[in-house]
Coordinates of C-alpha atoms in Angstrom, one line a residue:
M1 CA -4.2 27.6 -34.0
E2 CA -4.9 29.4 -30.6
D3 CA -8.8 29.5 -31.8
E4 CA -8.7 25.7 -32.7
V5 CA -7.0 25.1 -29.2
R6 CA -10.0 27.0 -27.6
R7 CA -12.5 25.3 -29.5
Q8 CA -11.0 21.8 -28.4
I9 CA -11.2 22.9 -24.7
I10 CA -14.9 23.9 -24.9
E11 CA -15.9 20.8 -26.8
D12 CA -14.0 18.7 -24.0
M13 CA -15.8 20.8 -21.2
L14 CA -19.2 20.1 -23.1
Q15 CA -18.3 16.6 -23.2
E16 CA -17.3 16.4 -19.7
H17 CA -20.6 18.1 -18.6
V18 CA -22.8 15.7 -20.6
R19 CA -21.2 12.6 -19.0
K20 CA -22.9 10.7 -16.1
K21 CA -21.3 11.1 -12.8
I22 CA -21.0 8.1 -10.7
L23 CA -20.0 8.2 -6.8
Y24 CA -18.2 4.8 -5.9
V25 CA -17.9 4.2 -2.2
D26 CA -15.4 1.4 -1.0
D27 CA -13.0 1.4 1.8
V28 CA -10.3 -0.6 -0.1
N29 CA -8.0 1.6 -2.1
H30 CA -7.2 -0.3 -4.9
S31 CA -10.8 -1.3 -5.6
L32 CA -11.6 2.6 -5.9
I33 CA -8.7 2.9 -8.3
S34 CA -9.5 -0.4 -10.3
V35 CA -13.1 0.5 -10.8
K36 CA -12.4 4.0 -11.7
N37 CA -9.9 3.0 -14.1
R38 CA -12.5 0.3 -15.7
L39 CA -15.3 2.9 -15.8
K40 CA -13.7 6.4 -16.8
K41 CA -14.2 6.1 -20.6
R42 CA -17.8 6.2 -20.1
Y43 CA -18.4 8.2 -16.8
E44 CA -17.1 10.8 -14.5
V45 CA -16.3 8.4 -11.3
Y46 CA -15.9 10.0 -8.0
P47 CA -14.1 8.0 -5.5
A48 CA -15.0 7.8 -1.7
P49 CA -13.2 5.8 0.9
N50 CA -16.2 5.6 3.5
A51 CA -19.7 6.6 3.7
N52 CA -18.9 9.8 5.6
V53 CA -16.9 10.9 2.8
M54 CA -19.8 9.9 0.3
F55 CA -21.9 12.4 2.2
E56 CA -19.4 15.1 1.9
I57 CA -19.2 14.7 -1.8
L58 CA -22.9 14.7 -2.1
E59 CA -22.9 18.3 -0.6
R60 CA -21.1 19.5 -3.6
I61 CA -21.8 17.0 -6.4
M62 CA -25.3 15.3 -7.4
P63 CA -24.4 12.1 -9.0
D64 CA -26.5 10.1 -11.4
L65 CA -25.7 6.8 -9.7
I66 CA -24.1 5.5 -6.4
L67 CA -21.9 2.2 -6.3
L68 CA -21.7 1.2 -2.7
D69 CA -19.6 -1.6 -1.2
I70 CA -21.3 -3.2 2.1
V71 CA -18.6 -4.3 4.5
M72 CA -17.0 -0.7 5.4
P73 CA -15.6 0.4 9.0
G74 CA -17.6 3.0 10.6
M75 CA -20.7 3.1 8.5
S76 CA -21.6 0.0 6.6
G77 CA -23.3 -0.2 3.2
Y78 CA -26.6 -0.9 4.6
E79 CA -26.5 2.1 7.1
A80 CA -25.3 4.4 4.3
I81 CA -28.3 3.5 2.1
K82 CA -30.8 3.8 4.9
K83 CA -29.5 7.3 5.5
L84 CA -29.5 8.1 1.8
K85 CA -33.1 6.9 1.3
A86 CA -34.2 9.0 4.5
D87 CA -32.9 12.2 3.0
S88 CA -35.0 13.7 0.4
R89 CA -32.2 15.5 -1.4
Y90 CA -30.5 12.0 -2.1
A91 CA -33.8 9.4 -1.9
G92 CA -34.2 9.6 -5.7
I93 CA -30.3 8.6 -6.7
P94 CA -30.0 5.0 -7.8
V95 CA -27.8 2.8 -5.7
I96 CA -26.2 -0.3 -7.0
F97 CA -24.5 -2.4 -4.4
L98 CA -21.1 -3.4 -5.7
T99 CA -19.7 -6.0 -3.0
S100 CA -18.1 -9.2 -2.2
K101 CA -21.1 -10.7 -0.3
S102 CA -22.6 -12.6 -2.6
D103 CA -25.0 -14.7 -0.4
R104 CA -28.7 -14.6 -0.9
E105 CA -29.4 -13.0 2.6
S106 CA -27.2 -10.3 1.8
T107 CA -28.6 -9.8 -1.7
K108 CA -32.3 -9.7 0.0
K109 CA -31.3 -7.3 2.5
G110 CA -29.8 -4.9 0.0
F111 CA -32.8 -5.0 -2.4
S112 CA -35.2 -4.5 0.7
L113 CA -33.3 -1.3 1.7
G114 CA -34.1 0.1 -1.5
A115 CA -31.0 -0.9 -3.7
A116 CA -31.5 -0.5 -7.6
D117 CA -29.4 -3.4 -8.2
Y118 CA -26.9 -5.9 -6.6
V119 CA -23.6 -6.7 -8.3
P120 CA -21.3 -9.3 -6.6
K121 CA -17.5 -9.2 -7.1
P122 CA -15.8 -10.1 -9.3
F123 CA -17.5 -8.8 -12.0
S124 CA -17.2 -8.4 -15.8
D125 CA -16.9 -4.8 -17.3
P126 CA -19.9 -5.3 -19.6
D127 CA -22.0 -6.6 -17.0
L128 CA -21.5 -3.8 -14.5
I129 CA -21.9 -1.1 -17.4
E130 CA -25.3 -2.9 -18.5
R131 CA -26.5 -2.6 -15.0
I132 CA -25.6 0.9 -14.8
E133 CA -26.9 2.1 -17.9
R134 CA -30.3 0.5 -17.1
Q135 CA -30.4 2.9 -14.3
I136 CA -29.1 6.1 -15.7
N137 CA -29.9 5.8 -19.4
P138 CA -33.6 4.2 -19.6
N139 CA -34.0 5.2 -23.3
T140 CA -30.9 3.1 -24.3
R141 CA -31.4 0.0 -22.3
G142 CA -32.6 -1.9 -25.3
E143 CA -29.6 -1.0 -27.3
V144 CA -26.9 -1.3 -24.8
Q145 CA -28.4 -4.9 -24.0
L146 CA -28.2 -5.8 -27.4
E147 CA -24.8 -4.6 -27.8
E148 CA -23.5 -6.2 -24.5
E149 CA -25.2 -9.6 -25.3
A150 CA -23.6 -10.0 -28.6
K151 CA -20.1 -9.6 -26.5
R152 CA -21.3 -12.0 -23.9
K153 CA -19.2 -15.5 -23.4
T154 CA -21.1 -18.6 -24.1
I155 CA -21.0 -21.6 -21.9
I156 CA -22.4 -25.3 -22.2
Y157 CA -23.2 -26.8 -18.8
V158 CA -23.5 -30.6 -18.7
D159 CA -25.1 -32.5 -15.7
D160 CA -27.6 -35.4 -15.8
V161 CA -29.6 -33.6 -12.9
N162 CA -32.0 -31.2 -14.3
L163 CA -32.3 -29.1 -11.0
S164 CA -28.5 -28.6 -11.2
L165 CA -29.0 -27.3 -14.7
V166 CA -31.6 -25.0 -13.9
S167 CA -29.8 -23.5 -10.6
V168 CA -26.3 -23.2 -12.2
R169 CA -27.9 -21.3 -15.3
S170 CA -30.0 -18.8 -13.2
R171 CA -26.8 -18.3 -11.5
L172 CA -24.8 -17.5 -14.2
K173 CA -27.1 -16.0 -16.9
V174 CA -26.6 -12.4 -16.0
R175 CA -23.0 -13.0 -17.3
Y176 CA -23.0 -15.6 -19.8
E177 CA -25.1 -17.3 -22.4
V178 CA -25.5 -20.7 -20.7
Y179 CA -26.6 -23.7 -22.7
P180 CA -27.7 -26.6 -20.5
A181 CA -27.1 -30.2 -21.6
I182 CA -28.8 -33.1 -19.9
S183 CA -26.2 -35.6 -21.3
V184 CA -22.9 -35.9 -23.0
A185 CA -24.7 -36.7 -26.0
K186 CA -26.7 -33.6 -25.8
L187 CA -23.6 -31.9 -25.4
F188 CA -22.2 -33.1 -28.8
E189 CA -25.3 -32.0 -30.2
I190 CA -25.2 -28.4 -29.3
L191 CA -21.6 -28.3 -30.2
E192 CA -22.6 -28.9 -33.8
K193 CA -24.4 -25.6 -33.6
V194 CA -22.5 -23.4 -31.0
T195 CA -18.7 -23.2 -30.4
P196 CA -18.7 -22.2 -26.7
D197 CA -16.0 -20.4 -24.8
L198 CA -16.0 -22.9 -21.9
I199 CA -17.6 -26.2 -20.9
L200 CA -18.9 -27.0 -17.2
L201 CA -18.7 -30.7 -17.1
D202 CA -20.1 -32.9 -14.1
V203 CA -18.2 -36.2 -13.5
N204 CA -21.1 -38.9 -12.5
M205 CA -23.4 -39.4 -15.3
P206 CA -25.1 -42.4 -16.7
H207 CA -24.2 -44.1 -20.2
V208 CA -21.0 -41.6 -20.8
N209 CA -19.5 -40.0 -17.5
G210 CA -17.5 -36.7 -17.4
Y211 CA -14.0 -38.4 -17.8
E212 CA -15.0 -40.1 -20.9
A213 CA -16.6 -36.8 -22.2
I214 CA -13.5 -34.9 -21.8
K215 CA -11.3 -37.6 -23.5
Q216 CA -13.7 -37.2 -26.6
L217 CA -13.4 -33.6 -26.4
K218 CA -9.6 -33.5 -26.4
S219 CA -9.3 -35.9 -29.1
H220 CA -11.8 -33.9 -31.2
E221 CA -9.8 -31.2 -33.6
N222 CA -12.6 -28.7 -33.5
Y223 CA -13.2 -28.9 -29.5
K224 CA -9.8 -29.9 -28.0
S225 CA -8.9 -26.3 -27.2
I226 CA -12.1 -25.4 -25.3
P227 CA -11.5 -25.0 -21.8
V228 CA -13.3 -27.7 -19.4
I229 CA -13.9 -27.3 -15.9
F230 CA -15.2 -29.9 -13.9
L231 CA -18.3 -28.8 -11.7
T232 CA -19.0 -31.8 -9.6
S233 CA -19.5 -33.0 -5.9
K234 CA -16.7 -35.7 -6.3
T235 CA -13.9 -34.1 -4.1
D236 CA -11.7 -36.9 -3.4
Q237 CA -8.1 -36.9 -4.3
R238 CA -8.0 -39.4 -6.9
S239 CA -11.0 -37.8 -8.8
I240 CA -9.2 -34.5 -8.9
D241 CA -6.1 -35.9 -9.8
K242 CA -7.8 -37.7 -12.8
G243 CA -9.6 -34.6 -14.0
F244 CA -6.6 -32.8 -14.3
S245 CA -4.6 -35.5 -15.8
L246 CA -7.3 -35.7 -18.5
G247 CA -6.9 -32.1 -19.5
A248 CA -9.4 -30.0 -17.1
A249 CA -8.5 -26.5 -16.8
D250 CA -9.9 -26.4 -13.4
Y251 CA -11.9 -28.2 -10.8
V252 CA -14.6 -26.8 -8.6
A253 CA -16.3 -28.9 -5.7
K254 CA -20.2 -28.3 -5.3
P255 CA -21.5 -26.6 -3.3
F256 CA -19.5 -23.5 -4.7
A257 CA -20.0 -19.6 -4.1
D258 CA -21.0 -17.8 -7.3
S259 CA -18.1 -15.5 -6.9
D260 CA -15.7 -18.2 -6.6
L261 CA -17.1 -20.2 -9.9
I262 CA -17.4 -16.8 -11.7
E263 CA -13.7 -16.1 -10.8
R264 CA -12.5 -19.6 -12.1
I265 CA -14.4 -19.1 -15.3
E266 CA -13.1 -15.8 -15.9
R267 CA -9.6 -17.0 -15.6
Q268 CA -10.2 -19.1 -18.5
I269 CA -12.3 -17.2 -20.8
N270 CA -11.2 -13.7 -20.3
P271 CA -7.4 -13.8 -19.9
E272 CA -6.9 -10.4 -21.0
T273 CA -9.4 -9.0 -18.6
R274 CA -7.9 -11.0 -15.9
R275 CA -4.4 -9.9 -16.6
E276 CA -5.6 -6.1 -16.5
S277 CA -7.6 -7.0 -13.2
W278 CA -4.3 -8.5 -11.8
Q279 CA -2.5 -5.4 -12.9
A280 CA -5.0 -2.9 -11.5
E281 CA -5.0 -5.0 -8.0
S282 CA -1.3 -5.6 -8.3
I283 CA -1.0 -4.7 -4.5
R284 CA -3.2 -7.5 -3.4
K285 CA -1.3 -10.5 -2.3
T286 CA -2.1 -13.9 -3.5
I287 CA -2.9 -17.2 -1.3
I288 CA -3.2 -20.7 -2.0
H289 CA -5.5 -22.3 1.0
V290 CA -5.2 -26.1 0.8
D291 CA -8.0 -28.0 2.9
D292 CA -9.8 -31.1 1.9
I293 CA -13.1 -29.8 3.5
N294 CA -14.9 -27.6 0.9
F295 CA -16.7 -25.7 3.8
N296 CA -13.3 -24.6 5.4
L297 CA -12.0 -23.2 2.0
V298 CA -15.4 -21.3 1.3
S299 CA -15.4 -19.9 4.9
V300 CA -11.9 -18.8 4.9
K301 CA -12.1 -17.3 1.7
A302 CA -15.3 -15.3 2.5
R303 CA -13.8 -14.1 5.7
L304 CA -10.5 -12.8 4.2
K305 CA -11.2 -12.2 0.3
D306 CA -11.4 -8.3 1.0
H307 CA -7.6 -8.4 1.7
Y308 CA -6.4 -11.1 -0.5
E309 CA -6.7 -13.0 -3.9
F310 CA -7.4 -16.6 -2.7
Y311 CA -7.2 -19.8 -4.7
P312 CA -8.7 -22.7 -3.0
A313 CA -7.3 -26.4 -3.3
L314 CA -9.2 -29.2 -2.1
S315 CA -6.0 -31.4 -2.0
V316 CA -2.3 -31.2 -2.3
G317 CA -2.6 -32.6 -5.9
M318 CA -4.7 -29.4 -6.7
M319 CA -2.3 -27.2 -4.9
F320 CA 0.6 -28.4 -7.2
E321 CA -1.7 -27.7 -10.2
T322 CA -2.5 -24.3 -9.2
L323 CA 1.1 -23.7 -8.8
K324 CA 1.8 -24.2 -12.4
H325 CA -0.3 -21.1 -13.2
V326 CA 0.0 -18.8 -10.1
I327 CA 3.1 -18.2 -7.6
P328 CA 1.5 -17.0 -4.5
D329 CA 2.7 -14.9 -1.9
L330 CA 1.8 -17.5 0.8
I331 CA 0.2 -21.0 1.2
L332 CA -2.2 -21.8 4.0
L333 CA -2.0 -25.6 4.7
D334 CA -4.3 -28.0 6.5
V335 CA -2.4 -31.0 8.3
N336 CA -5.0 -33.9 8.2
M337 CA -5.7 -34.7 4.6
P338 CA -6.2 -37.8 2.7
Q339 CA -3.7 -39.4 0.5
V340 CA -1.0 -36.6 0.9
D341 CA -1.0 -34.7 4.3
G342 CA 0.1 -31.2 5.1
Y343 CA 3.6 -32.6 6.5
E344 CA 4.4 -34.6 3.3
A345 CA 3.1 -31.4 1.1
I346 CA 5.5 -29.0 2.9
K347 CA 8.3 -31.4 2.3
R348 CA 7.5 -31.3 -1.4
L349 CA 7.5 -27.8 -1.3
K350 CA 10.6 -27.1 0.5
A351 CA 12.6 -29.8 -1.9
D352 CA 11.4 -27.9 -5.1
A353 CA 13.4 -24.8 -6.1
R354 CA 10.6 -23.1 -7.5
Y355 CA 8.5 -23.1 -4.4
S356 CA 10.9 -23.4 -1.5
E357 CA 10.8 -19.8 -0.8
I358 CA 6.8 -19.5 -0.6
P359 CA 6.2 -19.0 3.1
V360 CA 3.7 -21.6 4.4
I361 CA 1.5 -21.1 7.6
F362 CA -0.2 -24.3 9.0
L363 CA -4.0 -23.7 9.6
T364 CA -5.2 -26.4 11.1
G365 CA -7.3 -28.1 14.2
K366 CA -4.2 -30.0 15.5
S367 CA -3.1 -27.6 18.1
N368 CA -0.7 -29.7 20.4
K369 CA 3.1 -29.0 21.0
D370 CA 4.5 -31.8 19.2
D371 CA 2.4 -30.8 15.8
M372 CA 3.8 -27.4 16.1
I373 CA 7.3 -28.6 16.6
K374 CA 7.0 -30.9 13.7
S375 CA 5.8 -28.2 11.5
F376 CA 8.6 -25.7 12.3
S377 CA 11.2 -28.3 11.8
L378 CA 9.9 -28.8 8.5
G379 CA 10.0 -25.2 7.5
A380 CA 6.6 -23.7 8.2
A381 CA 6.7 -20.0 8.7
D382 CA 4.0 -20.0 11.1
Y383 CA 1.3 -22.2 13.0
V384 CA -2.4 -21.1 13.4
A385 CA -4.8 -23.3 15.3
K386 CA -8.5 -23.3 14.5
P387 CA -10.7 -21.9 15.6
F388 CA -9.0 -18.3 14.9
T389 CA -10.2 -14.9 14.6
D390 CA -9.8 -13.1 11.4
A391 CA -7.5 -10.3 13.0
E392 CA -5.0 -12.8 14.4
L393 CA -4.7 -14.6 11.0
I394 CA -4.5 -11.3 9.0
K395 CA -1.6 -10.3 11.2
R396 CA 0.2 -13.8 10.8
I397 CA -0.4 -13.3 7.1
E398 CA 0.6 -9.8 6.9
Y399 CA 3.9 -10.3 8.7
Q400 CA 4.7 -13.1 6.0
V401 CA 3.6 -11.1 2.6
N402 CA 4.5 -7.6 3.9
P403 CA 7.9 -7.3 5.4
Q404 CA 7.5 -3.7 6.0
T405 CA 5.1 -4.8 9.1
R406 CA 7.7 -7.0 10.7
E407 CA 8.6 -4.4 13.4
Y408 CA 8.0 -5.4 16.7
S409 CA 5.0 -3.5 18.2
L410 CA 5.9 -1.6 21.5
D411 CA 2.1 -1.0 22.0
D412 CA 1.4 -3.9 24.1
D413 CA 0.4 -3.5 27.9
D414 CA 3.2 -3.2 30.1
G415 CA 1.7 -5.8 32.7
E416 CA -0.4 -8.9 32.4
D417 CA -2.0 -10.2 35.4
G418 CA 1.1 -9.5 37.6
K419 CA 3.4 -11.3 35.3
L420 CA 7.1 -10.5 35.5
R421 CA 8.3 -9.0 32.2
I422 CA 11.5 -10.4 30.4
L423 CA 13.1 -8.7 27.2
A424 CA 15.0 -11.3 25.1
V425 CA 17.2 -10.1 22.5
D426 CA 18.4 -12.8 20.2
E427 CA 18.1 -13.2 16.4
S428 CA 18.2 -17.2 16.3
F429 CA 15.1 -17.0 18.8
S430 CA 13.4 -14.7 16.3
M431 CA 9.9 -13.9 17.4
L432 CA 9.6 -15.7 20.5
S433 CA 7.1 -13.1 22.2
A434 CA 4.8 -13.5 19.1
V435 CA 4.3 -17.3 20.3
Q436 CA 3.2 -16.1 23.6
H437 CA 0.8 -13.4 22.1
A438 CA -0.6 -15.7 19.5
L439 CA -1.7 -18.0 22.2
S440 CA -3.2 -15.1 24.2
D441 CA -5.8 -12.4 23.2
D442 CA -3.2 -9.6 22.5
Y443 CA -1.2 -11.1 19.7
T444 CA 0.9 -8.4 17.7
G445 CA 3.9 -9.8 16.6
P446 CA 5.4 -12.2 14.0
L447 CA 6.3 -15.7 14.0
R448 CA 8.7 -17.4 11.9
G449 CA 11.6 -20.1 12.1
L450 CA 10.9 -21.5 15.7
M451 CA 12.8 -24.8 16.3
Q452 CA 12.6 -26.9 19.3
K453 CA 14.8 -24.9 21.5
N454 CA 12.4 -22.0 21.1
F455 CA 9.6 -24.0 22.3
A456 CA 11.7 -25.0 25.4
L457 CA 12.0 -21.1 25.9
Y458 CA 8.4 -20.3 25.5
Y459 CA 6.9 -23.3 27.6
A460 CA 9.6 -22.5 30.3
L461 CA 8.2 -19.0 30.5
R462 CA 4.9 -18.6 29.4
D463 CA 2.8 -19.3 32.8
D464 CA 4.5 -16.7 34.7
Y465 CA 6.1 -14.1 32.5
K466 CA 5.5 -11.9 29.7
V467 CA 8.2 -12.2 27.0
F468 CA 9.2 -9.5 24.7
M469 CA 11.3 -10.1 21.7
L470 CA 13.8 -7.9 19.9
S471 CA 16.2 -9.1 17.3
K472 CA 18.1 -6.0 16.9
P473 CA 20.4 -4.5 19.5
E474 CA 19.7 -1.1 18.4
D475 CA 15.9 -1.3 18.9
V476 CA 16.6 -1.9 22.6
K477 CA 17.3 1.8 23.4
D478 CA 13.9 2.9 21.9
F479 CA 12.1 0.0 23.6
L480 CA 13.5 1.0 27.0
K481 CA 12.3 4.6 26.7
Q482 CA 8.7 3.2 26.6
K483 CA 9.0 0.0 28.9
T484 CA 10.4 -1.3 31.8
V485 CA 11.3 -5.1 32.5
D486 CA 12.4 -7.3 35.1
M487 CA 15.2 -9.2 33.3
F488 CA 16.8 -9.5 30.2
L489 CA 18.0 -12.7 28.2
L490 CA 20.6 -11.8 25.5
D491 CA 22.3 -13.8 23.1
N492 CA 26.1 -13.7 23.5
R493 CA 26.7 -13.3 20.0
M494 CA 24.4 -9.8 20.1
L495 CA 26.3 -8.4 22.6
M496 CA 28.2 -6.1 20.1
S497 CA 26.7 -5.4 16.9
D498 CA 27.5 -2.6 14.4
G499 CA 29.6 -0.9 17.5
V500 CA 26.7 -1.2 19.8
N501 CA 27.5 -2.2 23.5
L502 CA 24.3 -3.8 24.3
I503 CA 24.7 -4.3 28.1
Q504 CA 26.3 -0.7 28.3
M505 CA 23.1 0.5 26.5
I506 CA 20.9 -1.3 29.1
R507 CA 23.0 0.2 32.1
E508 CA 22.7 3.7 30.9
S509 CA 19.0 3.3 31.6
P510 CA 18.5 4.4 35.0
E511 CA 15.6 1.9 35.6
H512 CA 18.0 -0.9 34.5
K513 CA 21.3 -0.2 36.4
T514 CA 20.8 -3.4 38.4
T515 CA 18.2 -5.5 36.4
P516 CA 19.5 -9.1 36.1
I517 CA 21.0 -10.0 32.8
I518 CA 21.2 -13.6 31.6
I519 CA 23.5 -14.6 28.8
I520 CA 22.3 -17.3 26.4
T521 CA 25.7 -18.9 25.2
S522 CA 27.2 -22.0 23.9
A523 CA 27.5 -25.2 26.1
E524 CA 31.4 -24.7 26.2
S525 CA 31.0 -21.1 27.5
A526 CA 27.9 -21.7 30.1
G527 CA 29.1 -20.7 33.6
N528 CA 32.3 -19.3 32.5
V529 CA 32.9 -16.8 35.2
S530 CA 35.4 -14.7 33.1
I531 CA 32.2 -14.1 30.5
I532 CA 30.0 -13.0 33.3
G533 CA 32.7 -10.6 34.6
Q534 CA 33.4 -9.0 31.2
T535 CA 29.8 -8.7 30.4
G536 CA 28.6 -7.5 33.8
S537 CA 25.8 -10.0 33.5
C538 CA 24.6 -12.0 36.5
D539 CA 24.6 -15.5 34.8
T540 CA 24.9 -17.7 31.8
I541 CA 22.7 -20.6 30.3
A542 CA 23.6 -22.6 27.5
R543 CA 21.7 -23.4 24.4
P544 CA 20.0 -25.8 23.9
F545 CA 18.3 -26.0 27.5
E546 CA 15.5 -27.8 29.2
P547 CA 12.6 -25.5 30.5
E548 CA 13.2 -26.6 34.2
D549 CA 17.0 -25.3 33.9
L550 CA 16.0 -21.8 32.4
R551 CA 13.1 -21.6 34.8
A552 CA 15.7 -22.3 37.9
V553 CA 18.0 -19.5 36.4
V554 CA 15.4 -16.9 36.0
V555 CA 13.5 -17.7 39.1
K556 CA 16.9 -17.4 41.2
H557 CA 17.7 -14.1 39.9
I558 CA 14.3 -12.8 40.2
I559 CA 14.0 -13.7 43.8
R560 CA 17.7 -12.1 44.3
Q561 CA 16.5 -9.0 42.8
K562 CA 13.0 -8.9 44.7
G563 CA 14.5 -10.0 47.8

């Protein structure tokens, strides 16, 4: 028995030795895990979270191939391949770019720097394996190619414009067998010989249009279960709604990104692969982005797709259709849209128990105060005005989808152009300082649940003061170890919390023994001398308040303190 075990161990070691080695470089951890899991049955995969680690691994292991991401902090994929090709030890290792950057210029640049191949994400396992095999097992290329082609999914693409047929086929042929059809009549001719896994269908065509075609398909016993995706330049709400009402599985607007179309196709024809991908990338949060301008959808997805799974929707109707299949972690919602605008959309979302808890961030070009107030009053979690920076939007999203990031950052600069610093502790005013940060260059905090009274506070103070916000009295002590402030605004309901005497805590700090404290209280208690005496505060102000009233109280006590 012992000899048998020893023999098995030796065989395993020999097998391990002959397996080809792949070094995969990507700064996104779940991508490293996902790709390794999908390739580990065939290859020894060595993950590297950045290019520097890649070169450290190369000191110990000589791989047969390198899979390389492009967008990485520090050294990018482009810089990494330049360095590889300039080093005689590594110049002969084939490099395949495996990346989300699928535009023509990025692809051209990759090949110009010496890449052996270029694979855009998302990818199918057979496609990536075929590309790898072409580089590391040249003698088996033909065999592998035939084997993988036998497994390739088939697509019929119907469009009356020949240029579109040629273009789409060339963009998809690496992954799928694409049968072009110049008319609906040609579609049915092909269907007599081939049963496709999916049909791509244009809408505007002479004689028989796409709507009539899908009716015929869905009424035919042999074809009714074939998923149909409309691929068309008709992007108005009525056309989209009509497409889904006739049984379309999805609706993709032209122009489109290759990665977006492939992702939509994969959802329909490889549900098991897609499910495995979801499981492998379970830490990725999902976002539905609703905007009636296709360029905005493509742009935002391209800027954030390394962080989140994006589901674009050209209309509110398309959003609700997507919600039948996906419950996202967050919805990005434009305001100005035809037929149903963002305000009406959020009302419908909040009125539906299935979707009412999904946080909604308005991402819009409307940036005036009234629009913000209206959005928050309808239940928006946040409001981001275009144009925006990627870092800013990611911070806002992260606050909503990753609760563990909601702690207030204490890393802001203490002063800002000589502004006086105010610390507000008020659970109902949650995240006021984040509004101020969001409208400046150093946004670090969250923003949620603002009502009109919060805007009164913000607009009363924003021009002359820097406002910090805490929602837990117990956090004040740590805050004051790192910062000093010129005034405190305290909610009277927060003065005692879990045995913590908030004012006593403040007065224990040597720097704040005489710092003004204003209590925000109910209208009935405002100005009550006994409250001021009992709490040791300087003044009170009633909620809700007008901006000029709060400013008057703040100025009075700041002048008194400084004077």
